[in-house]
């Protein structure tokens, strides 16, 4: 096993660990761990809510989740010799749930969860149709996920980090705050909000304290969205065997990661989506000096996906166009057309006995594929969602005998308030 450079004790909360990570982006958060180009090492990662979500049949913990505290990230990790303008090569050698802990109270100890946030807490991709808080627990065994809340479904996990990236420069951070602040100003009272401004409350900034903590907490960017440094991209194919090339904006790169997922559908459409868990990552790093200019990668990571995905060979695909549920035509709106494709899939799965929320959870957690299928045929964008048929215990393909019926079981827990 590689050397563990960022260890975490499952018995202690994130802020009481020997090495404390962070939950904001800022160039002045100190790197308490250092590695060299060519090194191979292990990083432990906490589930993004640091253990606030429980393995039970209530969704109240999702409703009251401590959103101001996410994501708890392992890092920053300094890479010796990295300078602004370089490309940082990160090889994901292995990634998985918490090792040797296959049962326990923490997500990653043999189980994980998928949630839907209430609209007031950020909602999800289909928040108009699903405005309340829900939770599904998934159990892990033999690399597969099953759930008492969504029976009749089983799939192999495509384990990956939802979030990984390098630290922004001071200039880049100012750019983020300015453009996101301008967006918020267009509709400051919107629910859910258009963006998340800096928030000192619940900030975790490594070993910073005193006046320096207060300064950084007031400037640091929230980790919810992906940005030029990578960040919360939620790319399900960024799994074992992947090679990622991150732009370097500060000395030593300051690499951080977390928000591990056991599995996810394209888009992580439930928002508290995928199957969230804690676990570990084995990484190898190297540098391409001056690589940003050499390869024209001035912003956003490029990557080579791994080759360990489950190989499904039969799919059922649903399409949608950029027309609202009320019949209003929109111009080449791919976000809307993907929503419509997902809603068509949910309508279809209900004919087999699933509830609408069970079908929605399947789309968020199972390895569905989402595609932009047409973006030029005015006025309609066309998006498609592909569902692997092998994940179901029954045959979900259309046939002359009509849809088979599953027993929906206890159903998906919904928050009580």
Tab-separated table of C-alpha atoms in Angstrom:
chain	number	residue	atom	x	y	z
A	1	UNK	CA	0.000	0.000	0.000
A	2	UNK	CA	1.321	3.500	-0.756
A	3	UNK	CA	2.284	5.822	2.076
A	4	UNK	CA	-0.764	7.567	3.544
A	5	UNK	CA	0.126	11.255	3.399
A	6	UNK	CA	-3.320	12.509	4.441
A	7	UNK	CA	-4.756	10.093	7.041
A	8	UNK	CA	-8.248	10.326	8.547
A	9	UNK	CA	-9.537	8.596	11.667
A	10	UNK	CA	-13.168	7.448	11.265
A	11	UNK	CA	-13.731	7.971	15.004
A	12	UNK	CA	-12.997	11.722	14.840
A	13	UNK	CA	-14.737	14.601	13.061
A	14	UNK	CA	-12.911	16.404	10.273
A	15	UNK	CA	-11.770	19.364	12.377
A	16	UNK	CA	-10.210	17.093	15.045
A	17	UNK	CA	-7.959	15.122	12.709
A	18	UNK	CA	-4.173	15.183	12.994
A	19	UNK	CA	-4.061	17.044	9.680
A	20	UNK	CA	-7.043	19.330	9.087
A	21	UNK	CA	-8.132	19.961	5.517
A	22	UNK	CA	-10.392	22.698	4.198
A	23	UNK	CA	-13.793	23.437	2.658
A	24	UNK	CA	-13.102	26.613	0.693
A	25	UNK	CA	-10.840	27.604	-2.223
A	26	UNK	CA	-8.172	30.232	-1.514
A	27	UNK	CA	-4.481	30.498	-2.481
A	28	UNK	CA	-3.415	31.280	1.089
A	29	UNK	CA	-4.709	28.099	2.729
A	30	UNK	CA	-1.431	26.421	3.791
A	31	UNK	CA	-0.396	23.063	2.380
A	32	UNK	CA	0.391	20.823	5.358
A	33	UNK	CA	1.486	17.885	3.189
A	34	UNK	CA	4.176	17.860	0.499
A	35	UNK	CA	4.941	15.339	-2.243
A	36	UNK	CA	7.385	15.290	-5.151
A	37	UNK	CA	6.892	14.703	-8.860
A	38	UNK	CA	7.013	10.958	-9.389
A	39	UNK	CA	5.613	10.128	-5.928
A	40	UNK	CA	2.841	7.593	-5.320
A	41	UNK	CA	0.753	8.117	-2.187
A	42	UNK	CA	-2.624	7.521	-0.527
A	43	UNK	CA	-5.128	10.161	0.588
A	44	UNK	CA	-8.072	9.423	2.900
A	45	UNK	CA	-11.267	11.351	2.149
A	46	UNK	CA	-14.329	12.084	4.279
A	47	UNK	CA	-17.878	11.986	2.994
A	48	UNK	CA	-18.737	15.566	1.977
A	49	UNK	CA	-21.012	16.216	5.008
A	50	UNK	CA	-18.456	14.790	7.472
A	51	UNK	CA	-20.779	12.105	8.812
A	52	UNK	CA	-23.962	14.163	9.196
A	53	UNK	CA	-26.053	11.741	7.110
A	54	UNK	CA	-27.189	8.543	8.832
A	55	UNK	CA	-27.971	5.008	7.653
A	56	UNK	CA	-31.668	5.024	8.527
A	57	UNK	CA	-35.127	5.408	6.984
A	58	UNK	CA	-35.585	9.128	7.581
A	59	UNK	CA	-34.687	12.009	5.261
A	60	UNK	CA	-34.716	14.645	7.990
A	61	UNK	CA	-30.902	14.671	8.009
A	62	UNK	CA	-30.929	15.618	4.319
A	63	UNK	CA	-33.432	18.407	5.015
A	64	UNK	CA	-31.219	19.770	7.806
A	65	UNK	CA	-27.844	18.946	6.238
A	66	UNK	CA	-25.040	21.403	7.176
A	67	UNK	CA	-24.672	22.905	3.711
A	68	UNK	CA	-22.442	25.769	4.848
A	69	UNK	CA	-19.743	23.240	5.779
A	70	UNK	CA	-19.274	21.422	2.480
A	71	UNK	CA	-17.172	20.052	0.922
A	72	UNK	CA	-14.666	18.729	3.483
A	73	UNK	CA	-11.568	18.273	1.335
A	74	UNK	CA	-8.283	16.474	1.892
A	75	UNK	CA	-5.482	18.904	1.136
A	76	UNK	CA	-4.009	21.172	0.051
A	77	UNK	CA	-1.127	18.920	-0.978
A	78	UNK	CA	1.959	20.776	-2.207
A	79	UNK	CA	3.741	19.314	-5.227
A	80	UNK	CA	7.378	20.304	-5.013
A	81	UNK	CA	8.552	22.381	-7.966
A	82	UNK	CA	5.108	23.152	-9.400
A	83	UNK	CA	4.819	26.712	-10.668
A	84	UNK	CA	2.046	28.766	-12.275
A	85	UNK	CA	1.784	27.804	-15.933
A	86	UNK	CA	2.667	24.139	-15.383
A	87	UNK	CA	0.311	21.228	-15.883
A	88	UNK	CA	-0.021	18.890	-12.913
A	89	UNK	CA	-0.412	15.252	-13.952
A	90	UNK	CA	-2.550	13.266	-11.519
A	91	UNK	CA	-2.937	9.522	-12.062
A	92	UNK	CA	-5.774	7.869	-10.137
A	93	UNK	CA	-4.238	4.494	-9.348
A	94	UNK	CA	-7.061	3.309	-7.107
A	95	UNK	CA	-10.138	4.720	-5.403
A	96	UNK	CA	-12.686	3.062	-3.132
A	97	UNK	CA	-14.727	3.060	0.090
A	98	UNK	CA	-13.065	3.241	3.515
A	99	UNK	CA	-10.614	0.276	3.570
A	100	UNK	CA	-11.174	-2.569	6.051
A	101	UNK	CA	-14.282	-0.841	7.429
A	102	UNK	CA	-17.249	-2.593	5.817
A	103	UNK	CA	-19.765	-1.607	8.495
A	104	UNK	CA	-20.243	1.427	10.699
A	105	UNK	CA	-22.003	4.775	11.037
A	106	UNK	CA	-20.037	6.632	8.354
A	107	UNK	CA	-20.974	6.630	4.678
A	108	UNK	CA	-18.212	4.609	3.063
A	109	UNK	CA	-18.306	1.893	5.743
A	110	UNK	CA	-20.163	-0.570	3.543
A	111	UNK	CA	-22.886	1.867	2.526
A	112	UNK	CA	-23.573	5.245	0.948
A	113	UNK	CA	-26.513	7.511	0.248
A	114	UNK	CA	-28.242	9.516	-2.457
A	115	UNK	CA	-30.335	12.542	-1.540
A	116	UNK	CA	-32.643	15.138	-3.026
A	117	UNK	CA	-32.402	18.560	-1.421
A	118	UNK	CA	-35.518	20.579	-0.723
A	119	UNK	CA	-35.836	23.552	-3.075
A	120	UNK	CA	-34.944	25.971	-0.295
A	121	UNK	CA	-31.630	24.147	0.221
A	122	UNK	CA	-30.637	24.198	-3.438
A	123	UNK	CA	-33.097	21.720	-4.894
A	124	UNK	CA	-31.917	19.493	-7.718
A	125	UNK	CA	-32.054	19.246	-11.477
A	126	UNK	CA	-35.809	18.535	-11.300
A	127	UNK	CA	-36.621	20.659	-8.262
A	128	UNK	CA	-39.948	21.882	-9.693
A	129	UNK	CA	-41.190	18.295	-9.821
A	130	UNK	CA	-39.424	17.171	-6.606
A	131	UNK	CA	-39.351	20.157	-4.187
A	132	UNK	CA	-38.968	18.110	-0.970
A	133	UNK	CA	-36.041	16.339	0.720
A	134	UNK	CA	-35.573	12.587	0.155
A	135	UNK	CA	-32.882	9.995	0.913
A	136	UNK	CA	-31.937	6.549	-0.369
A	137	UNK	CA	-29.429	4.261	1.365
A	138	UNK	CA	-27.329	1.958	-0.829
A	139	UNK	CA	-25.446	-1.098	0.478
A	140	UNK	CA	-22.136	-2.172	-1.062
A	141	UNK	CA	-21.221	-5.803	-1.609
A	142	UNK	CA	-18.843	-7.252	-4.158
A	143	UNK	CA	-18.483	-3.905	-5.886
A	144	UNK	CA	-22.248	-3.619	-6.430
A	145	UNK	CA	-24.882	-1.335	-4.945
A	146	UNK	CA	-28.392	-2.335	-3.880
A	147	UNK	CA	-31.002	-0.490	-1.838
A	148	UNK	CA	-33.894	-1.313	0.452
A	149	UNK	CA	-35.463	1.942	-0.730
A	150	UNK	CA	-35.251	1.169	-4.469
A	151	UNK	CA	-35.736	-2.603	-4.861
A	152	UNK	CA	-35.094	-4.554	-8.042
A	153	UNK	CA	-31.986	-2.596	-9.035
A	154	UNK	CA	-28.319	-3.610	-8.781
A	155	UNK	CA	-25.281	-2.095	-10.493
A	156	UNK	CA	-21.501	-2.062	-10.316
A	157	UNK	CA	-20.036	1.120	-8.879
A	158	UNK	CA	-17.955	3.441	-11.037
A	159	UNK	CA	-16.073	4.827	-8.033
A	160	UNK	CA	-14.675	8.319	-8.544
A	161	UNK	CA	-13.934	11.630	-6.796
A	162	UNK	CA	-16.682	14.163	-7.355
A	163	UNK	CA	-14.209	16.938	-6.563
A	164	UNK	CA	-10.501	17.397	-7.229
A	165	UNK	CA	-8.527	20.452	-8.230
A	166	UNK	CA	-5.707	22.905	-7.674
A	167	UNK	CA	-5.790	26.171	-5.736
A	168	UNK	CA	-6.745	29.375	-7.562
A	169	UNK	CA	-4.431	32.354	-7.756
A	170	UNK	CA	-5.502	35.553	-5.988
A	171	UNK	CA	-6.370	37.049	-9.388
A	172	UNK	CA	-8.467	34.038	-10.392
A	173	UNK	CA	-10.265	34.048	-7.028
A	174	UNK	CA	-11.163	37.728	-7.499
A	175	UNK	CA	-12.523	36.884	-10.949
A	176	UNK	CA	-14.707	34.106	-9.524
A	177	UNK	CA	-16.137	36.306	-6.777
A	178	UNK	CA	-16.793	39.224	-9.136
A	179	UNK	CA	-18.613	37.249	-11.820
A	180	UNK	CA	-20.628	35.129	-9.368
A	181	UNK	CA	-21.507	38.203	-7.319
A	182	UNK	CA	-22.753	39.929	-10.471
A	183	UNK	CA	-24.936	36.911	-11.232
A	184	UNK	CA	-26.399	36.894	-7.713
A	185	UNK	CA	-27.176	40.627	-8.037
A	186	UNK	CA	-29.502	39.957	-10.964
A	187	UNK	CA	-31.913	38.130	-8.618
A	188	UNK	CA	-30.579	38.274	-5.048
A	189	UNK	CA	-33.634	36.695	-3.425
A	190	UNK	CA	-33.985	33.750	-5.771
A	191	UNK	CA	-34.742	30.318	-4.239
A	192	UNK	CA	-32.622	28.326	-4.847
A	193	UNK	CA	-29.903	31.004	-5.167
A	194	UNK	CA	-28.122	31.657	-8.436
A	195	UNK	CA	-24.692	31.185	-6.801
A	196	UNK	CA	-23.047	30.938	-3.373
A	197	UNK	CA	-20.943	33.921	-2.236
A	198	UNK	CA	-18.064	33.667	0.262
A	199	UNK	CA	-19.359	32.635	3.693
A	200	UNK	CA	-17.160	32.776	6.814
A	201	UNK	CA	-19.692	30.675	8.746
A	202	UNK	CA	-18.510	27.024	8.972
A	203	UNK	CA	-15.326	27.744	7.005
A	204	UNK	CA	-12.492	25.233	7.559
A	205	UNK	CA	-9.095	26.562	6.465
A	206	UNK	CA	-6.436	24.095	7.542
A	207	UNK	CA	-4.313	25.520	10.351
A	208	UNK	CA	-5.119	29.191	9.768
A	209	UNK	CA	-6.282	31.150	12.810
A	210	UNK	CA	-6.816	34.668	14.082
A	211	UNK	CA	-6.840	37.639	11.727
A	212	UNK	CA	-5.493	35.588	8.824
A	213	UNK	CA	-8.352	33.096	9.195
A	214	UNK	CA	-10.885	35.935	9.210
A	215	UNK	CA	-9.388	37.523	6.097
A	216	UNK	CA	-9.274	34.292	4.108
A	217	UNK	CA	-12.733	33.182	5.267
A	218	UNK	CA	-14.197	36.441	3.978
A	219	UNK	CA	-12.628	35.991	0.528
A	220	UNK	CA	-12.544	32.233	-0.057
A	221	UNK	CA	-14.772	30.672	-2.707
A	222	UNK	CA	-17.318	27.993	-1.902
A	223	UNK	CA	-16.597	24.565	-3.357
A	224	UNK	CA	-20.045	23.792	-4.836
A	225	UNK	CA	-19.425	24.624	-8.524
A	226	UNK	CA	-16.723	23.475	-10.929
A	227	UNK	CA	-14.425	26.230	-12.095
A	228	UNK	CA	-11.175	26.765	-14.032
A	229	UNK	CA	-9.201	24.830	-11.395
A	230	UNK	CA	-11.304	21.674	-11.793
A	231	UNK	CA	-13.205	21.461	-8.536
A	232	UNK	CA	-16.628	19.896	-8.181
A	233	UNK	CA	-16.946	18.563	-11.733
A	234	UNK	CA	-18.785	15.342	-10.798
A	235	UNK	CA	-17.443	13.409	-13.796
A	236	UNK	CA	-18.383	9.774	-13.286
A	237	UNK	CA	-15.662	8.473	-15.630
A	238	UNK	CA	-12.850	10.081	-13.604
A	239	UNK	CA	-12.190	6.714	-11.999
A	240	UNK	CA	-9.393	4.191	-11.441
A	241	UNK	CA	-6.897	4.364	-14.301
A	242	UNK	CA	-7.696	7.984	-15.178
A	243	UNK	CA	-5.004	10.544	-15.876
A	244	UNK	CA	-5.901	14.189	-15.248
A	245	UNK	CA	-3.955	17.289	-16.336
A	246	UNK	CA	-4.700	20.215	-14.015
A	247	UNK	CA	-3.651	23.819	-14.659
A	248	UNK	CA	-1.338	25.174	-11.973
A	249	UNK	CA	-2.144	28.696	-10.766
A	250	UNK	CA	-0.033	28.952	-7.579
A	251	UNK	CA	3.358	27.803	-6.348
A	252	UNK	CA	3.309	24.083	-5.433
A	253	UNK	CA	-0.094	23.644	-7.163
A	254	UNK	CA	-1.904	22.881	-3.851
A	255	UNK	CA	-3.930	19.864	-4.924
A	256	UNK	CA	-7.085	18.907	-2.990
A	257	UNK	CA	-9.752	16.224	-3.384
A	258	UNK	CA	-12.847	14.704	-1.818
A	259	UNK	CA	-16.584	14.135	-2.343
A	260	UNK	CA	-16.066	10.477	-3.285
A	261	UNK	CA	-18.890	8.685	-5.112
A	262	UNK	CA	-19.507	4.944	-5.276
A	263	UNK	CA	-21.571	5.471	-8.439
A	264	UNK	CA	-23.274	8.280	-10.328
A	265	UNK	CA	-25.417	8.947	-13.360
A	266	UNK	CA	-24.312	11.629	-15.806
A	267	UNK	CA	-25.260	15.006	-14.395
A	268	UNK	CA	-25.624	13.931	-10.742
A	269	UNK	CA	-29.142	15.200	-11.297
A	270	UNK	CA	-30.473	14.875	-7.728
A	271	UNK	CA	-27.711	17.322	-6.585
A	272	UNK	CA	-27.087	15.520	-3.282
A	273	UNK	CA	-26.693	12.865	-5.872
A	274	UNK	CA	-24.465	10.040	-6.886
A	275	UNK	CA	-23.873	7.605	-4.019
A	276	UNK	CA	-21.984	9.703	-1.504
A	277	UNK	CA	-19.306	8.118	0.689
A	278	UNK	CA	-15.939	8.477	2.349
A	279	UNK	CA	-12.966	6.419	1.213
A	280	UNK	CA	-9.440	6.612	-0.153
A	281	UNK	CA	-7.517	7.559	-3.277
A	282	UNK	CA	-4.122	6.251	-4.407
A	283	UNK	CA	-2.453	8.858	-6.599
A	284	UNK	CA	0.701	9.426	-8.627
A	285	UNK	CA	1.739	12.950	-9.589
A	286	UNK	CA	4.118	14.513	-12.086
A	287	UNK	CA	4.614	17.834	-13.851
A	288	UNK	CA	4.727	19.174	-17.386
A	289	UNK	CA	6.736	22.351	-17.011
A	290	UNK	CA	5.104	25.217	-18.916
A	291	UNK	CA	2.397	22.799	-20.003
A	292	UNK	CA	-0.457	25.290	-19.916
A	293	UNK	CA	1.032	27.325	-22.774
A	294	UNK	CA	2.492	24.299	-24.585
A	295	UNK	CA	-0.880	22.566	-24.856
A	296	UNK	CA	-3.226	25.548	-24.789
A	297	UNK	CA	-4.761	24.510	-21.478
A	298	UNK	CA	-5.209	27.932	-19.916
A	299	UNK	CA	-8.201	26.845	-17.829
A	300	UNK	CA	-10.125	23.682	-16.914
A	301	UNK	CA	-8.537	20.259	-16.636
A	302	UNK	CA	-8.297	17.748	-19.459
A	303	UNK	CA	-8.307	14.056	-18.691
A	304	UNK	CA	-7.994	10.537	-20.022
A	305	UNK	CA	-10.750	8.336	-18.515
A	306	UNK	CA	-9.973	5.038	-16.847
A	307	UNK	CA	-10.969	1.701	-18.351
A	308	UNK	CA	-12.678	-0.023	-15.407
A	309	UNK	CA	-16.278	0.973	-16.122
A	310	UNK	CA	-18.840	-1.844	-16.187
A	311	UNK	CA	-19.476	-2.812	-19.798
A	312	UNK	CA	-23.188	-2.575	-20.509
A	313	UNK	CA	-24.201	-3.550	-24.026
A	314	UNK	CA	-27.960	-2.923	-23.973
A	315	UNK	CA	-29.515	0.428	-23.258
A	316	UNK	CA	-32.950	2.026	-23.246
A	317	UNK	CA	-32.675	5.653	-24.339
A	318	UNK	CA	-35.077	8.555	-23.838
A	319	UNK	CA	-34.970	11.869	-25.658
A	320	UNK	CA	-36.203	15.358	-24.851
A	321	UNK	CA	-36.425	18.690	-26.614
A	322	UNK	CA	-36.281	22.302	-25.443
A	323	UNK	CA	-40.002	22.754	-24.883
A	324	UNK	CA	-41.285	23.450	-21.365
A	325	UNK	CA	-43.922	21.327	-19.664
A	326	UNK	CA	-46.293	24.195	-20.319
A	327	UNK	CA	-45.630	24.059	-24.042
A	328	UNK	CA	-43.359	27.126	-24.319
A	329	UNK	CA	-40.708	26.900	-27.029
A	330	UNK	CA	-37.145	27.698	-25.930
A	331	UNK	CA	-34.194	28.269	-28.236
A	332	UNK	CA	-31.616	25.440	-28.221
A	333	UNK	CA	-31.871	25.028	-24.441
A	334	UNK	CA	-29.908	21.828	-23.759
A	335	UNK	CA	-30.422	22.082	-19.998
A	336	UNK	CA	-34.172	21.999	-20.572
A	337	UNK	CA	-34.018	19.215	-23.145
A	338	UNK	CA	-32.023	17.008	-20.735
A	339	UNK	CA	-34.611	17.689	-18.043
A	340	UNK	CA	-37.344	16.581	-20.419
A	341	UNK	CA	-35.442	13.401	-21.337
A	342	UNK	CA	-35.083	12.562	-17.631
A	343	UNK	CA	-38.767	13.217	-17.001
A	344	UNK	CA	-39.670	10.918	-19.897
A	345	UNK	CA	-37.518	8.181	-18.340
A	346	UNK	CA	-39.217	8.711	-14.957
A	347	UNK	CA	-42.667	8.476	-16.543
A	348	UNK	CA	-41.651	5.239	-18.247
A	349	UNK	CA	-40.209	3.541	-15.148
A	350	UNK	CA	-43.366	4.277	-13.193
A	351	UNK	CA	-45.221	1.907	-15.532
A	352	UNK	CA	-43.123	-0.924	-14.021
A	353	UNK	CA	-44.168	-0.161	-10.441
A	354	UNK	CA	-41.549	2.353	-9.352
A	355	UNK	CA	-42.662	5.605	-7.748
A	356	UNK	CA	-41.578	8.840	-9.409
A	357	UNK	CA	-38.984	9.522	-6.692
A	358	UNK	CA	-37.590	5.981	-6.928
A	359	UNK	CA	-37.123	6.469	-10.670
A	360	UNK	CA	-35.475	9.858	-10.073
A	361	UNK	CA	-33.057	8.293	-7.585
A	362	UNK	CA	-32.137	5.597	-10.112
A	363	UNK	CA	-31.196	8.292	-12.636
A	364	UNK	CA	-29.034	10.062	-10.045
A	365	UNK	CA	-27.161	7.028	-8.719
A	366	UNK	CA	-26.989	4.398	-11.476
A	367	UNK	CA	-24.445	4.717	-14.326
A	368	UNK	CA	-26.803	6.299	-16.855
A	369	UNK	CA	-25.322	8.174	-19.814
A	370	UNK	CA	-26.442	11.673	-20.718
A	371	UNK	CA	-25.728	13.103	-24.151
A	372	UNK	CA	-26.222	16.276	-26.141
A	373	UNK	CA	-27.609	14.695	-29.269
A	374	UNK	CA	-28.524	17.773	-31.294
A	375	UNK	CA	-27.524	21.389	-30.654
A	376	UNK	CA	-27.943	23.013	-34.086
A	377	UNK	CA	-31.487	22.267	-35.278
A	378	UNK	CA	-33.303	25.485	-34.408
A	379	UNK	CA	-35.303	25.964	-32.301
A	380	UNK	CA	-35.033	22.596	-30.522
A	381	UNK	CA	-32.031	21.179	-28.738
A	382	UNK	CA	-32.240	17.388	-28.340
A	383	UNK	CA	-30.749	15.617	-25.330
A	384	UNK	CA	-30.834	11.922	-24.510
A	385	UNK	CA	-30.494	9.776	-21.407
A	386	UNK	CA	-29.385	6.150	-21.772
A	387	UNK	CA	-30.280	3.637	-19.045
A	388	UNK	CA	-28.482	0.252	-18.991
A	389	UNK	CA	-31.213	-2.403	-18.967
A	390	UNK	CA	-29.031	-4.937	-17.109
A	391	UNK	CA	-29.273	-3.005	-13.832
A	392	UNK	CA	-32.901	-4.140	-13.383
A	393	UNK	CA	-34.077	-7.484	-12.040
A	394	UNK	CA	-36.962	-7.396	-14.537
A	395	UNK	CA	-37.049	-6.783	-18.278
A	396	UNK	CA	-37.815	-3.086	-18.721
A	397	UNK	CA	-37.877	-3.116	-22.518
A	398	UNK	CA	-41.214	-2.482	-24.266
A	399	UNK	CA	-42.944	-5.730	-25.303
A	400	UNK	CA	-46.289	-7.142	-26.412
A	401	UNK	CA	-47.114	-8.465	-22.932
A	402	UNK	CA	-46.908	-5.080	-21.247
A	403	UNK	CA	-44.655	-3.927	-18.413
A	404	UNK	CA	-43.683	-6.383	-15.687
A	405	UNK	CA	-44.264	-5.120	-12.155
A	406	UNK	CA	-41.773	-4.815	-9.314
A	407	UNK	CA	-42.667	-4.588	-5.652
A	408	UNK	CA	-41.700	-0.988	-4.728
A	409	UNK	CA	-41.142	-2.045	-1.122
A	410	UNK	CA	-40.994	0.573	1.626
A	411	UNK	CA	-40.243	3.355	-0.849
A	412	UNK	CA	-37.997	6.393	-0.531
A	413	UNK	CA	-37.932	8.233	2.826
A	414	UNK	CA	-39.203	11.821	2.622
A	415	UNK	CA	-38.358	14.513	5.163
A	416	UNK	CA	-41.122	15.150	7.690
A	417	UNK	CA	-41.007	18.911	7.425
